Amino acid sequence: MLVLAFDTATAAITVALYEWTPGEGAVPRGVAEAVDGRRHTELLTPSIAQVMAEAGAAPDNLSAIAVGVGPGPYTGLRVGLVTARAMGEALSIPVHGACTLDIIAWATGRDEPFVVATDARRKEVFWARYDSARARATEPAVGPPSDVPEGLPVVGEGGALYPDVLGDSGHEPLLPAAGALAELTVARLAGLKVPALLPPEPLYLRRPDAKEPGPRKKVTPA
């Protein structure tokens, strides 16, 4: 099974190609990482081409696509999701989504409770509590850093941005890695008890900034 994984829900444009076999498990065949919150569109497609070339693989060799579904800012998030759905439809292969917070949590390998927090802008964070790297305890939420449960280690960029509220201990990894997404996807498909995969639809936790115009105001004749 050859799985192409990528996530654009944060400032990271992260792509990985992993191969899974019963004897070896998930093995990386190609990885591309970049951090640029304004160039998701320009960087994603070349990064996919890079990892495919690195592995000597063709699109027809792919068995599945895995994509991070957020939460994250709308513009970057939709780049990955639109690309994943288009590739899945063109190649007639399944597309699996994963919560971006779960991807960061998986990469920690932690066995004790902790929190993942990412940058939600507007002086807020996207966050969720985890019992371990394999088990999320709460639904993803968005709010000020003060909403995050106290007394737990906080990993992710959100923790690094607000150390006065969330503590100044190590927050690594700060951003999601596609390698962790590929591993999480393969583990779930193999039947292991890990966070559930999701449809490739955006996980939005805020209402859109744009609002429908209200009724026109009546003008009283002078």
Coordinates of C-alpha atoms in Angstrom, one line a residue:
M1 CA 0.0 0.0 0.0
L2 CA 1.4 3.4 -1.1
V3 CA -0.1 6.3 0.8
L4 CA 0.5 10.0 -0.2
A5 CA -0.1 12.3 2.8
F6 CA -0.1 16.1 3.1
D7 CA -1.4 18.8 5.4
T8 CA -1.8 22.6 4.7
A9 CA -3.9 23.5 7.8
T10 CA -1.1 25.5 9.4
A11 CA 1.9 27.5 8.1
A12 CA 3.5 24.1 7.2
I13 CA 3.3 22.7 3.7
T14 CA 4.2 19.1 4.6
V15 CA 4.1 16.1 2.2
A16 CA 5.1 12.5 2.6
L17 CA 4.9 9.2 0.7
Y18 CA 4.8 6.1 2.8
E19 CA 4.7 2.4 1.8
W20 CA 3.0 -0.1 4.1
T21 CA 3.7 -3.8 4.0
P22 CA 2.6 -6.4 6.6
G23 CA 6.2 -7.3 7.3
E24 CA 7.8 -3.9 7.5
G25 CA 5.0 -1.6 8.6
A26 CA 5.0 2.0 7.3
V27 CA 8.2 3.0 5.6
P28 CA 9.0 6.5 4.3
R29 CA 9.7 6.8 0.6
G30 CA 9.8 10.5 0.2
V31 CA 9.3 13.7 2.4
A32 CA 9.1 17.4 1.6
E33 CA 8.7 20.1 4.3
A34 CA 8.3 23.9 4.0
V35 CA 6.9 26.6 6.3
D36 CA 5.3 29.5 4.6
G37 CA 1.9 30.6 5.6
R38 CA 1.2 32.6 2.4
R39 CA 2.4 30.1 -0.3
H40 CA 0.4 26.9 0.2
T41 CA -0.9 27.0 -3.4
E42 CA 2.5 27.6 -4.9
L43 CA 4.3 25.0 -2.9
L44 CA 2.0 22.0 -2.5
T45 CA 2.0 20.7 -6.0
P46 CA 5.8 20.9 -6.5
S47 CA 6.2 19.2 -3.1
I48 CA 4.0 16.3 -4.2
A49 CA 5.9 16.0 -7.4
Q50 CA 9.2 16.0 -5.5
V51 CA 8.3 13.2 -3.1
M52 CA 6.8 11.1 -6.0
A53 CA 10.1 11.5 -8.0
E54 CA 12.2 10.8 -4.9
A55 CA 10.4 7.5 -4.6
G56 CA 10.4 6.7 -8.3
A57 CA 6.6 6.4 -8.0
A58 CA 3.9 7.3 -10.5
P59 CA 0.4 8.5 -9.5
D60 CA -1.1 5.2 -10.6
N61 CA 1.0 3.5 -8.0
L62 CA -0.9 5.2 -5.1
S63 CA -3.3 3.2 -3.0
A64 CA -4.8 6.1 -0.9
I65 CA -4.4 9.7 -0.1
A66 CA -4.4 11.2 3.4
V67 CA -5.0 14.8 4.1
G68 CA -5.2 17.0 7.2
V69 CA -8.7 18.5 7.6
G70 CA -7.8 21.2 10.2
P71 CA -8.9 23.0 12.2
G72 CA -7.0 25.8 10.5
P73 CA -7.3 29.0 8.6
Y74 CA -9.6 28.7 5.6
T75 CA -7.3 29.7 2.8
G76 CA -4.4 27.3 3.5
L77 CA -6.7 24.4 4.6
R78 CA -8.8 24.4 1.4
V79 CA -5.6 24.1 -0.8
G80 CA -4.8 20.7 0.7
L81 CA -8.4 19.5 0.7
V82 CA -9.2 20.5 -2.9
T83 CA -5.9 18.9 -4.1
A84 CA -6.6 15.7 -2.2
R85 CA -10.2 15.3 -3.5
A86 CA -9.2 16.1 -7.1
M87 CA -6.4 13.5 -7.0
G88 CA -8.6 10.9 -5.4
E89 CA -11.3 11.4 -8.0
A90 CA -8.8 11.4 -10.9
L91 CA -7.1 8.2 -9.7
S92 CA -10.2 6.5 -8.3
I93 CA -8.6 5.9 -4.9
P94 CA -9.9 6.6 -1.4
V95 CA -9.1 9.9 0.3
H96 CA -8.9 9.8 4.1
G97 CA -9.0 12.9 6.4
A98 CA -7.4 13.3 9.8
C99 CA -7.7 16.1 12.4
T100 CA -4.5 18.2 12.3
L101 CA -4.4 18.2 16.1
D102 CA -4.4 14.4 16.0
I103 CA -1.4 14.4 13.6
I104 CA 0.6 16.6 16.0
A105 CA -0.4 14.4 18.9
W106 CA 0.6 11.2 17.1
A107 CA 4.1 12.6 16.4
T108 CA 4.7 13.2 20.2
G109 CA 4.5 9.4 21.0
R110 CA 3.4 10.5 24.5
D111 CA 1.8 8.0 26.9
E112 CA 0.6 10.6 29.5
P113 CA -2.1 13.3 29.2
F114 CA -1.3 16.5 27.3
V115 CA -2.8 19.2 25.1
V116 CA -2.2 20.1 21.5
A117 CA -2.7 23.8 20.6
T118 CA -2.1 25.5 17.2
D119 CA -2.3 29.1 16.2
A120 CA -5.9 30.2 15.4
R121 CA -4.9 33.9 15.0
R122 CA -7.0 36.6 16.6
K123 CA -5.1 35.8 19.8
E124 CA -6.8 32.4 20.0
V125 CA -5.8 28.8 19.7
F126 CA -7.2 25.6 18.3
W127 CA -6.8 22.9 20.9
A128 CA -7.8 19.5 22.2
R129 CA -6.9 17.4 25.2
Y130 CA -5.3 13.9 24.8
D131 CA -5.0 11.0 27.2
S132 CA -2.0 9.8 25.0
A133 CA -0.7 10.2 21.5
R134 CA -3.2 7.6 20.4
A135 CA -6.3 8.8 22.2
R136 CA -8.0 12.2 22.1
A137 CA -10.1 13.0 25.1
T138 CA -12.0 16.1 23.9
E139 CA -13.4 17.5 20.7
P140 CA -11.3 20.2 19.0
A141 CA -12.1 23.7 20.2
V142 CA -11.1 27.3 19.6
G143 CA -10.8 30.1 22.0
P144 CA -8.3 32.2 24.0
P145 CA -5.3 30.4 25.5
S146 CA -6.9 30.8 28.9
D147 CA -9.5 28.2 27.9
V148 CA -6.9 25.5 27.7
P149 CA -6.9 23.1 30.7
E150 CA -4.3 24.0 33.3
G151 CA -1.7 21.6 34.6
L152 CA -0.9 19.7 31.4
P153 CA 2.0 19.9 29.0
V154 CA 1.1 21.8 25.8
V155 CA 2.6 20.9 22.5
G156 CA 2.2 22.8 19.2
E157 CA 2.7 26.3 17.9
G158 CA -0.1 27.6 20.1
G159 CA 1.8 26.7 23.2
A160 CA 5.0 28.4 21.9
L161 CA 3.1 31.6 21.1
Y162 CA 1.5 32.0 24.5
P163 CA 4.1 30.7 27.1
D164 CA 2.9 33.2 29.7
V165 CA -0.5 31.4 29.8
L166 CA 0.4 27.9 28.6
G167 CA 3.8 27.4 30.1
D168 CA 7.3 27.7 28.7
S169 CA 8.3 24.1 28.7
G170 CA 9.1 22.3 25.4
H171 CA 6.3 22.5 22.9
E172 CA 7.7 20.3 20.1
P173 CA 6.5 19.4 17.6
L174 CA 5.2 22.9 16.8
L175 CA 3.6 22.0 13.4
P176 CA 2.1 18.9 11.8
A177 CA 4.3 16.5 9.8
A178 CA 2.9 14.5 6.9
G179 CA 4.9 11.5 8.0
A180 CA 2.9 11.3 11.2
L181 CA -0.3 11.7 9.1
A182 CA 0.7 8.7 6.9
E183 CA 1.6 6.6 9.9
L184 CA -1.7 7.4 11.7
T185 CA -3.7 6.6 8.5
V186 CA -1.9 3.3 8.0
A187 CA -2.4 2.4 11.6
R188 CA -6.1 3.1 11.4
L189 CA -6.5 1.2 8.2
A190 CA -4.7 -1.7 9.7
G191 CA -7.3 -1.9 12.5
L192 CA -5.4 -0.4 15.4
K193 CA -7.1 1.6 18.1
V194 CA -6.1 5.2 17.1
P195 CA -8.0 8.4 16.4
A196 CA -10.7 7.9 13.7
L197 CA -10.2 8.9 10.1
L198 CA -12.6 11.6 8.8
P199 CA -14.1 12.5 5.5
P200 CA -11.9 14.9 3.5
E201 CA -14.0 17.9 4.5
P202 CA -12.7 21.0 6.3
L203 CA -13.0 21.0 10.1
Y204 CA -14.1 24.6 10.7
L205 CA -14.6 25.8 14.3
R206 CA -15.5 29.4 13.5
R207 CA -18.2 31.0 11.4
P208 CA -17.1 32.7 8.2
D209 CA -16.0 36.3 8.5
A210 CA -18.3 37.2 5.6
K211 CA -21.9 37.6 6.5
E212 CA -25.0 37.7 4.3
P213 CA -26.2 41.3 3.9
G214 CA -29.3 42.2 6.0
P215 CA -32.5 43.8 4.7
R216 CA -32.1 47.2 3.2
K217 CA -32.9 50.1 5.5
K218 CA -36.0 52.0 4.8
V219 CA -35.4 55.6 3.7
T220 CA -37.8 58.1 5.2
P221 CA -38.6 60.9 2.7
A222 CA -37.3 64.3 3.8

